[in-house]
PDB file of C-alpha atoms in Angstrom:
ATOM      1  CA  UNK A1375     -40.607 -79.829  30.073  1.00  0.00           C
ATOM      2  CA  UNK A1376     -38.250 -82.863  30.156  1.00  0.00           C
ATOM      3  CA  UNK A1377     -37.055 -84.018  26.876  1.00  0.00           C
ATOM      4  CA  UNK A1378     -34.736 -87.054  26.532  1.00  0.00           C
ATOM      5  CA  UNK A1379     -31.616 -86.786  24.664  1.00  0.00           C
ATOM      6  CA  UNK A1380     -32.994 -88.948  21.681  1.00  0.00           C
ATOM      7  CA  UNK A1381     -35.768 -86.503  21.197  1.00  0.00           C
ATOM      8  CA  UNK A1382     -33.447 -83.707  22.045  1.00  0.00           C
ATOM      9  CA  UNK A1383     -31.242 -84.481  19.072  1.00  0.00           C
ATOM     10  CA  UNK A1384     -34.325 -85.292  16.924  1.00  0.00           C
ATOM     11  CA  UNK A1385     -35.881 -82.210  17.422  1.00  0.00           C
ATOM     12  CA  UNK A1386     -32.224 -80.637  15.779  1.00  0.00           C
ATOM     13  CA  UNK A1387     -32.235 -82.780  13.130  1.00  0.00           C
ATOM     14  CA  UNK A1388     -35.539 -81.877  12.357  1.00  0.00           C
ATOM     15  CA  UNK A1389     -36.843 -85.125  12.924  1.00  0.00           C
ATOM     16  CA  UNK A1390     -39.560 -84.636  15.600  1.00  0.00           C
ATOM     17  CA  UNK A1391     -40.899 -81.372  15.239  1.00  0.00           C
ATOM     18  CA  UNK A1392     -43.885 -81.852  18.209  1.00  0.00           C
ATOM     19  CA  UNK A1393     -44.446 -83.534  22.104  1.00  0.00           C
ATOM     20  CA  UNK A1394     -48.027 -84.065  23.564  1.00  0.00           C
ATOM     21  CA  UNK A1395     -48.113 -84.077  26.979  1.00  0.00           C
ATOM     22  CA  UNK A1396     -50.687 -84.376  30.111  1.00  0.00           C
ATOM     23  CA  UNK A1397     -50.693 -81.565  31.899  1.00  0.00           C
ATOM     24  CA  UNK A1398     -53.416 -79.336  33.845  1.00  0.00           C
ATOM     25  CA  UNK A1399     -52.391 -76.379  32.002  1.00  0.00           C
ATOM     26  CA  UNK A1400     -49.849 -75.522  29.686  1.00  0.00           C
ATOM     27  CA  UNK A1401     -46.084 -75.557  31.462  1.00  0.00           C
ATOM     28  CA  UNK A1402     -44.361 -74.082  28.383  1.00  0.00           C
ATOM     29  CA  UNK A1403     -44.658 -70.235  27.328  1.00  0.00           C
ATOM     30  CA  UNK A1404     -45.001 -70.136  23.361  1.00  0.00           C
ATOM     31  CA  UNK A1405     -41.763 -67.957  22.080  1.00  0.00           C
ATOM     32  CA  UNK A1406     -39.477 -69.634  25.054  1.00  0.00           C
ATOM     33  CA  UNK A1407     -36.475 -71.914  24.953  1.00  0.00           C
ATOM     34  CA  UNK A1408     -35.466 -74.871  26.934  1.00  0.00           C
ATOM     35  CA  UNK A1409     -31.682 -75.816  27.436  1.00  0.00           C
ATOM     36  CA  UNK A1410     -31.245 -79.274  26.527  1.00  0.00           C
ATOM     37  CA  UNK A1411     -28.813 -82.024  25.472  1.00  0.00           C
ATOM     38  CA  UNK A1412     -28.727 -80.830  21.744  1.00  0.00           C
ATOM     39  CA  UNK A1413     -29.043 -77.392  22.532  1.00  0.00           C
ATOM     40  CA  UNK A1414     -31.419 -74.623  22.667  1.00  0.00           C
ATOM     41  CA  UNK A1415     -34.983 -75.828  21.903  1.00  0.00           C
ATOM     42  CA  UNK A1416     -38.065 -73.494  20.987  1.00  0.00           C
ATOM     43  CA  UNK A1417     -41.644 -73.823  22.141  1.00  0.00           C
ATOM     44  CA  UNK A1418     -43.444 -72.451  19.157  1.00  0.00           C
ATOM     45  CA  UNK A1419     -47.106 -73.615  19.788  1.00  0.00           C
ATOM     46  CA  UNK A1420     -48.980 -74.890  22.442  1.00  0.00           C
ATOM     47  CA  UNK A1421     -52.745 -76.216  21.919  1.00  0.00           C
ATOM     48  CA  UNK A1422     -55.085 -78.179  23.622  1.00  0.00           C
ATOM     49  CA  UNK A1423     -55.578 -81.547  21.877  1.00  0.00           C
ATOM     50  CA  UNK A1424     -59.875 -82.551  22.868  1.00  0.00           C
ATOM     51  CA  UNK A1425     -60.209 -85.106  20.018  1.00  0.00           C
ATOM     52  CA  UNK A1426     -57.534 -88.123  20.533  1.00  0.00           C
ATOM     53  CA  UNK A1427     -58.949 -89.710  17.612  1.00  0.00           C
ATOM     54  CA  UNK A1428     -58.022 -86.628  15.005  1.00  0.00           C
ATOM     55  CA  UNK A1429     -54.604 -88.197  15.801  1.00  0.00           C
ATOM     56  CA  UNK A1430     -52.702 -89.616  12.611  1.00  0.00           C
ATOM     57  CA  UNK A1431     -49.857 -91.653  12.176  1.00  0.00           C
ATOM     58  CA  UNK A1432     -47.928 -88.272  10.834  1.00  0.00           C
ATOM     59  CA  UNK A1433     -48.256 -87.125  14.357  1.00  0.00           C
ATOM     60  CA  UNK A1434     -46.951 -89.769  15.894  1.00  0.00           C
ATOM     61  CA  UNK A1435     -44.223 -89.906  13.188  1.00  0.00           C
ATOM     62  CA  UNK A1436     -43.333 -85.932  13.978  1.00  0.00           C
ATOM     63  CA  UNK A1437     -43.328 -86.699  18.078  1.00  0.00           C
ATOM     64  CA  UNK A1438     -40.762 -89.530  17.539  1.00  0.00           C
ATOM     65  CA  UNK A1439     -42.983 -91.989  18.574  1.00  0.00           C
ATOM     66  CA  UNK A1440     -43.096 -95.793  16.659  1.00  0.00           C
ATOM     67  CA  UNK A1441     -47.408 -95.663  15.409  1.00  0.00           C
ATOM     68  CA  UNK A1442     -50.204 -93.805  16.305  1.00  0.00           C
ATOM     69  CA  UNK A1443     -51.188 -96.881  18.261  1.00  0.00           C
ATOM     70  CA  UNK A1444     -48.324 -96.530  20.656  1.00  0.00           C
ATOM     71  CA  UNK A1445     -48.681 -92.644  20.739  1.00  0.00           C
ATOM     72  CA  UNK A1446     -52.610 -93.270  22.298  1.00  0.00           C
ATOM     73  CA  UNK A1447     -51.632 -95.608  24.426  1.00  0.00           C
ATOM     74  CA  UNK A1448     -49.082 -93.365  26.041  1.00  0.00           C
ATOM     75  CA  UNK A1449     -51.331 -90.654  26.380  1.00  0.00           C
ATOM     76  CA  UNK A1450     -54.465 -92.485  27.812  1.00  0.00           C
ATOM     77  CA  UNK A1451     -55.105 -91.704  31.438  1.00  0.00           C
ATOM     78  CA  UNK A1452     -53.983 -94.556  33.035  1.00  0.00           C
ATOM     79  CA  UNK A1453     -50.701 -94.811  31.216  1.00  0.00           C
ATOM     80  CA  UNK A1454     -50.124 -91.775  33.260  1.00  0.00           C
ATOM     81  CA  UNK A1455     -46.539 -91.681  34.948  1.00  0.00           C
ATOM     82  CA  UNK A1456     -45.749 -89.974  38.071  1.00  0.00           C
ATOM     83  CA  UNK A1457     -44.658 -86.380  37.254  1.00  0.00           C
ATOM     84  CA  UNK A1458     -40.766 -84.950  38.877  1.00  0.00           C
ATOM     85  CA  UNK A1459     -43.149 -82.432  40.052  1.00  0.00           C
ATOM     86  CA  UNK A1460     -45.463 -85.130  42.135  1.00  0.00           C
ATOM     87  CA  UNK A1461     -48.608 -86.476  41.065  1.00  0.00           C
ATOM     88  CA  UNK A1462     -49.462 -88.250  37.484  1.00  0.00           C
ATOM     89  CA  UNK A1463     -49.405 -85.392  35.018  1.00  0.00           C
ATOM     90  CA  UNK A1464     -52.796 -83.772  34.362  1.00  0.00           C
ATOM     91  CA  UNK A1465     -56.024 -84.402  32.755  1.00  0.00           C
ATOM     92  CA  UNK A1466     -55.641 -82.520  29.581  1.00  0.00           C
ATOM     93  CA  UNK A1467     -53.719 -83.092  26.401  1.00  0.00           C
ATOM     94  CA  UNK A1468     -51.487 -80.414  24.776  1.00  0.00           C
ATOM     95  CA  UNK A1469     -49.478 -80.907  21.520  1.00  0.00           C
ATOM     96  CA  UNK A1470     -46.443 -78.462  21.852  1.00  0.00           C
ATOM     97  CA  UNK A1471     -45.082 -77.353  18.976  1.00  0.00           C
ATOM     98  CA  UNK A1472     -41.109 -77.387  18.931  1.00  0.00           C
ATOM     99  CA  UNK A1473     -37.896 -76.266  17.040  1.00  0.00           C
ATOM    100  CA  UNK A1474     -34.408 -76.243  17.616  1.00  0.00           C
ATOM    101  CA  UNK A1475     -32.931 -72.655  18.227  1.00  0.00           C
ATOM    102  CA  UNK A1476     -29.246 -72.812  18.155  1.00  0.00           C
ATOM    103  CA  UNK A1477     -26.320 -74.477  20.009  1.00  0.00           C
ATOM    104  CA  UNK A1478     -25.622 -74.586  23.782  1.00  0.00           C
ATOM    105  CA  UNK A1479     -24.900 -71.488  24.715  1.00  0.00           C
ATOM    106  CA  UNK A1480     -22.163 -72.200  27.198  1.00  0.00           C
ATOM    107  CA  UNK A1481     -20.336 -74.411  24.364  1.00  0.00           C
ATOM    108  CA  UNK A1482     -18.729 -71.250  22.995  1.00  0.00           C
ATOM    109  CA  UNK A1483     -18.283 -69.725  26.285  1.00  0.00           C
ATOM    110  CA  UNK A1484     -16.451 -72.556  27.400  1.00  0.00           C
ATOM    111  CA  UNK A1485     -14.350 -72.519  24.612  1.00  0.00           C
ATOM    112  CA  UNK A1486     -13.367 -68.501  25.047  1.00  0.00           C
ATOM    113  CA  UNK A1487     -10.204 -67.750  27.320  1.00  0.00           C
ATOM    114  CA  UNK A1488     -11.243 -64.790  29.378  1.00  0.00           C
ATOM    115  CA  UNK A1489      -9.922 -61.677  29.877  1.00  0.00           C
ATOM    116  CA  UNK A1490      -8.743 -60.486  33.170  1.00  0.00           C
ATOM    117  CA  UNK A1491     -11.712 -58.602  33.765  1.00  0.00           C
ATOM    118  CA  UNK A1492     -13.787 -61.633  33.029  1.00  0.00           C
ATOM    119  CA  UNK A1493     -11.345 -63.826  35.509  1.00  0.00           C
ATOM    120  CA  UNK A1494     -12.610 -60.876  38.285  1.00  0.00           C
ATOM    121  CA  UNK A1495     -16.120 -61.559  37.374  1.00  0.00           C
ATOM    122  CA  UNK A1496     -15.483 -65.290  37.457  1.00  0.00           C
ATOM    123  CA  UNK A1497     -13.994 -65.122  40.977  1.00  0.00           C
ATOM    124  CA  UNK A1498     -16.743 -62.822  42.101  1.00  0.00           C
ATOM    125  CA  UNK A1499     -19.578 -65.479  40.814  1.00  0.00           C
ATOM    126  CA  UNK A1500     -17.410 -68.069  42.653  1.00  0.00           C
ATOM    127  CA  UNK A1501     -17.263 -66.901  45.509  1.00  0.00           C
ATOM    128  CA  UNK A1502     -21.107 -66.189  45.965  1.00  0.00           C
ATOM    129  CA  UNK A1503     -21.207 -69.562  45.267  1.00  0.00           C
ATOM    130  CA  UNK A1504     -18.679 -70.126  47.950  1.00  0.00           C
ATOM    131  CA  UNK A1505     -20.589 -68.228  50.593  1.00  0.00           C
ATOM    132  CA  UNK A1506     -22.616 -71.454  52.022  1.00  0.00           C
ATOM    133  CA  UNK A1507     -22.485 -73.041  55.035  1.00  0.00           C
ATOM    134  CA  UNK A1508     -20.424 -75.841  54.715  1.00  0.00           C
ATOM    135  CA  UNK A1509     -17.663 -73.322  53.119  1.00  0.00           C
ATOM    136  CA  UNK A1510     -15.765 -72.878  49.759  1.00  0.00           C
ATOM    137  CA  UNK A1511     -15.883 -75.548  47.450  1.00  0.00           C
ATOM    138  CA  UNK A1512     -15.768 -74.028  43.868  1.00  0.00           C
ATOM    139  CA  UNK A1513     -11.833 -74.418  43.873  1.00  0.00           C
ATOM    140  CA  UNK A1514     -11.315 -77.798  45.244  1.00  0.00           C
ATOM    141  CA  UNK A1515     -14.332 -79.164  42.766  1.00  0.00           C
ATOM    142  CA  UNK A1516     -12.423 -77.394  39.695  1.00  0.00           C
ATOM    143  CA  UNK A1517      -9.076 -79.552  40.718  1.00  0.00           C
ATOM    144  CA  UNK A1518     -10.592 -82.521  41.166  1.00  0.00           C
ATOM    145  CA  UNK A1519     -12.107 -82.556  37.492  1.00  0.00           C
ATOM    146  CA  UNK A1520      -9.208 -81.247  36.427  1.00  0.00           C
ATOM    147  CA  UNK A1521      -7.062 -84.165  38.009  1.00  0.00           C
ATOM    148  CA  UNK A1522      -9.465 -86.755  37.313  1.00  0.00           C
ATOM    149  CA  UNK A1523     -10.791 -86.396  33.983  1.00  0.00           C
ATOM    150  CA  UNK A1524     -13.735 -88.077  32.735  1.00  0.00           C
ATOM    151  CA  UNK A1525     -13.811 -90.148  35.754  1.00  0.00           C
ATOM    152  CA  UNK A1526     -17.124 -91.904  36.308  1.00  0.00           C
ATOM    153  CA  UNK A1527     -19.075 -89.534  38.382  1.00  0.00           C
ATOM    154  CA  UNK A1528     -19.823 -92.004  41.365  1.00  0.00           C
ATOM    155  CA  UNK A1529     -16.071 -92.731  41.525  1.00  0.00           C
ATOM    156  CA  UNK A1530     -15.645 -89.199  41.896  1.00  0.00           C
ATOM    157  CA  UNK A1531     -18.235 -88.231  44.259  1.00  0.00           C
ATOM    158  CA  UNK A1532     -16.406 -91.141  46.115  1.00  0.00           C
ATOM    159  CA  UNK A1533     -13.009 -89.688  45.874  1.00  0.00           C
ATOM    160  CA  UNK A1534     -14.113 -86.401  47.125  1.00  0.00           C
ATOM    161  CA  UNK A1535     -15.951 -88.169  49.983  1.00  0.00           C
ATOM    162  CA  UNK A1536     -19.352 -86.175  48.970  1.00  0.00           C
ATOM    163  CA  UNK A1537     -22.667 -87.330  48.198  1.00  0.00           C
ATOM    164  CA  UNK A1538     -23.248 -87.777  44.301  1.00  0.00           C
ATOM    165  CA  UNK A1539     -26.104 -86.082  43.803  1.00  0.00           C
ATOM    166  CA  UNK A1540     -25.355 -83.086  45.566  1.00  0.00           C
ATOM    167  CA  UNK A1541     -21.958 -83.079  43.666  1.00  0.00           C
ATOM    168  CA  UNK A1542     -23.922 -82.883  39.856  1.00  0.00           C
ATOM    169  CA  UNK A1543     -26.131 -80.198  41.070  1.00  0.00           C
ATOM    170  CA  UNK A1544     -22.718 -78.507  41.684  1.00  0.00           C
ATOM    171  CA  UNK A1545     -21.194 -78.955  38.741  1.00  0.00           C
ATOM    172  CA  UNK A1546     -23.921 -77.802  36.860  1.00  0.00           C
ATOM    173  CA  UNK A1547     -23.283 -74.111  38.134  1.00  0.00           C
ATOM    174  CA  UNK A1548     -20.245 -74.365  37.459  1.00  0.00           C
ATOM    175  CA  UNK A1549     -21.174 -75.680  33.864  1.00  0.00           C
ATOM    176  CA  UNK A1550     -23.652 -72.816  33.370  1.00  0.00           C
ATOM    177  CA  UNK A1551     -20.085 -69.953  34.164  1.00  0.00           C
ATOM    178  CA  UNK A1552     -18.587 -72.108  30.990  1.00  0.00           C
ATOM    179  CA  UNK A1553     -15.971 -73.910  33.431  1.00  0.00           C
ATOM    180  CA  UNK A1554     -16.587 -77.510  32.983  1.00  0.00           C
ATOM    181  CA  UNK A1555     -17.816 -80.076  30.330  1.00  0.00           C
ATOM    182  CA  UNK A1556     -19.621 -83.020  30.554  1.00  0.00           C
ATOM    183  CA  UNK A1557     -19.009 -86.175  28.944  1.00  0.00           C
ATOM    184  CA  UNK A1558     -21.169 -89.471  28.467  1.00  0.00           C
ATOM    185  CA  UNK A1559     -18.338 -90.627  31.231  1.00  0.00           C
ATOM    186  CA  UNK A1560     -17.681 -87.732  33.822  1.00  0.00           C
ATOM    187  CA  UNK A1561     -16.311 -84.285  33.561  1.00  0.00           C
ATOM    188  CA  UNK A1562     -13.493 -82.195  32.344  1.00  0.00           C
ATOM    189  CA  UNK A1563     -12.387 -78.417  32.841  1.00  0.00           C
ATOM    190  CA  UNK A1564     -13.196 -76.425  29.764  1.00  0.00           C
ATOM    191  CA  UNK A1565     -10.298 -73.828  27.873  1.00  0.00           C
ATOM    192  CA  UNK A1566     -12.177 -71.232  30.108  1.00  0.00           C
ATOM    193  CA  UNK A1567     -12.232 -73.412  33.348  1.00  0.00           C
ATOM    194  CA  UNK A1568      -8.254 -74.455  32.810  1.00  0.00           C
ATOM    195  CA  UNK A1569      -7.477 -70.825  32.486  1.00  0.00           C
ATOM    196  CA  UNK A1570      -9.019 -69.935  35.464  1.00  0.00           C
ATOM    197  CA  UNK A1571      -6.802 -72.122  37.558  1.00  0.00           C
ATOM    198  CA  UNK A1572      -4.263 -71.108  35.864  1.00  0.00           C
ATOM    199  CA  UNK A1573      -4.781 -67.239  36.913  1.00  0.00           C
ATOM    200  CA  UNK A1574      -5.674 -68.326  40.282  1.00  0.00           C
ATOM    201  CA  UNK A1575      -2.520 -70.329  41.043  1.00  0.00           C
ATOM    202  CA  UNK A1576      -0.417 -67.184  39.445  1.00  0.00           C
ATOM    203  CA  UNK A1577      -2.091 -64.720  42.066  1.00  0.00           C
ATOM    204  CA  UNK A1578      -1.781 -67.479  45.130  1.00  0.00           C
TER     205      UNK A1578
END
């Protein structure tokens, strides 16, 4: 379920505290979290809305939307906008129910300096990651970002002669082990990631 960074930090401030969407069936599972820009978010409810005009003002109000005017409009059929997943969303309406669970995870692991069984593990996750055809790239991608800091991402995947895409996808995994963090602006190795290198460059 994507969720934009305004709603995202909304939903933590308590703010919005709901999303209707158009699906065919429900995409979230009721108990689950999403990852997001704010941090962890709940799903705690997920019903099927049949009645658009029950809808009140307070709903739009909790969705973060400006009126109930504007929050019909969006959800009439042919306001419909073509789904990441293909096609134009589905022909029911669900209101999800939503709460914010906690911080990023990986913002405290990022911040931890690991131990040097944890800098094993960390090479062993690496180098699955490694094990592609086009060959090892965890290493050189970790010294880049931590030679070019905050460095606009397209100048970077243009410094590194790679495609930019491609290049984000990357340092997402490498986000997810607690290595890197992301800025408005570009990247920069966390405590964790810096330590890494570190270790590395004292066994090589």
């Amino acid at each position: 379920m994507l969720l934009s960074k305004p709603v995202a930090e909304g939903i933590r401030a308590g703010r919005i505290t709901q999303a209707f969407r158009r699906w065919d069936s429900p995409r979230v599972k009721v108990g689950g979290t999403q990852l997001t820009s704010a941090g962890l978010v709940r799903f705690d409810a997920c019903t099927e809305v049949t009645d658009l005009d029950r809808l009140t003002e307070r709903d739009a109000e909790q969705a973060g939307v400006k009126d109930l005017a504007a929050l019909r409009k969006a959800l009439e059929p042919s306001s419909r906008k073509p789904s990441p997943r293909g096609g134009r969303g589905g022909d029911r309406i669900f209101r999800v129910t939503l709460s914010w669970a906690g911080e990023d995870p990986r913002t405290a692991l990022r911040e931890s300096l690991p131990d040097d069984g944890e800098l094993r593990d960390i090479e062993r996750r690496l180098a699955r990651l490694d094990a592609r055809p086009t060959g090892p790239w965890t290493r050189d991608i970790l010294e880049w970002i931590r030679d070019n800091p905050r460095v606009v991402s397209k100048e970077l995947a243009a410094l590194r002669d790679v495609e930019l895409l491609p290049m984000k996808a990357d340092i997402r995994k490498l986000k997810a082990l607690g290595l890197t963090i992301s800025h408005d602006v570009g990247y920069e190795l966390s405590p964790r990631g810096a330590a890494y290198l570190t270790w590395l460059a004292a066994l090589r």
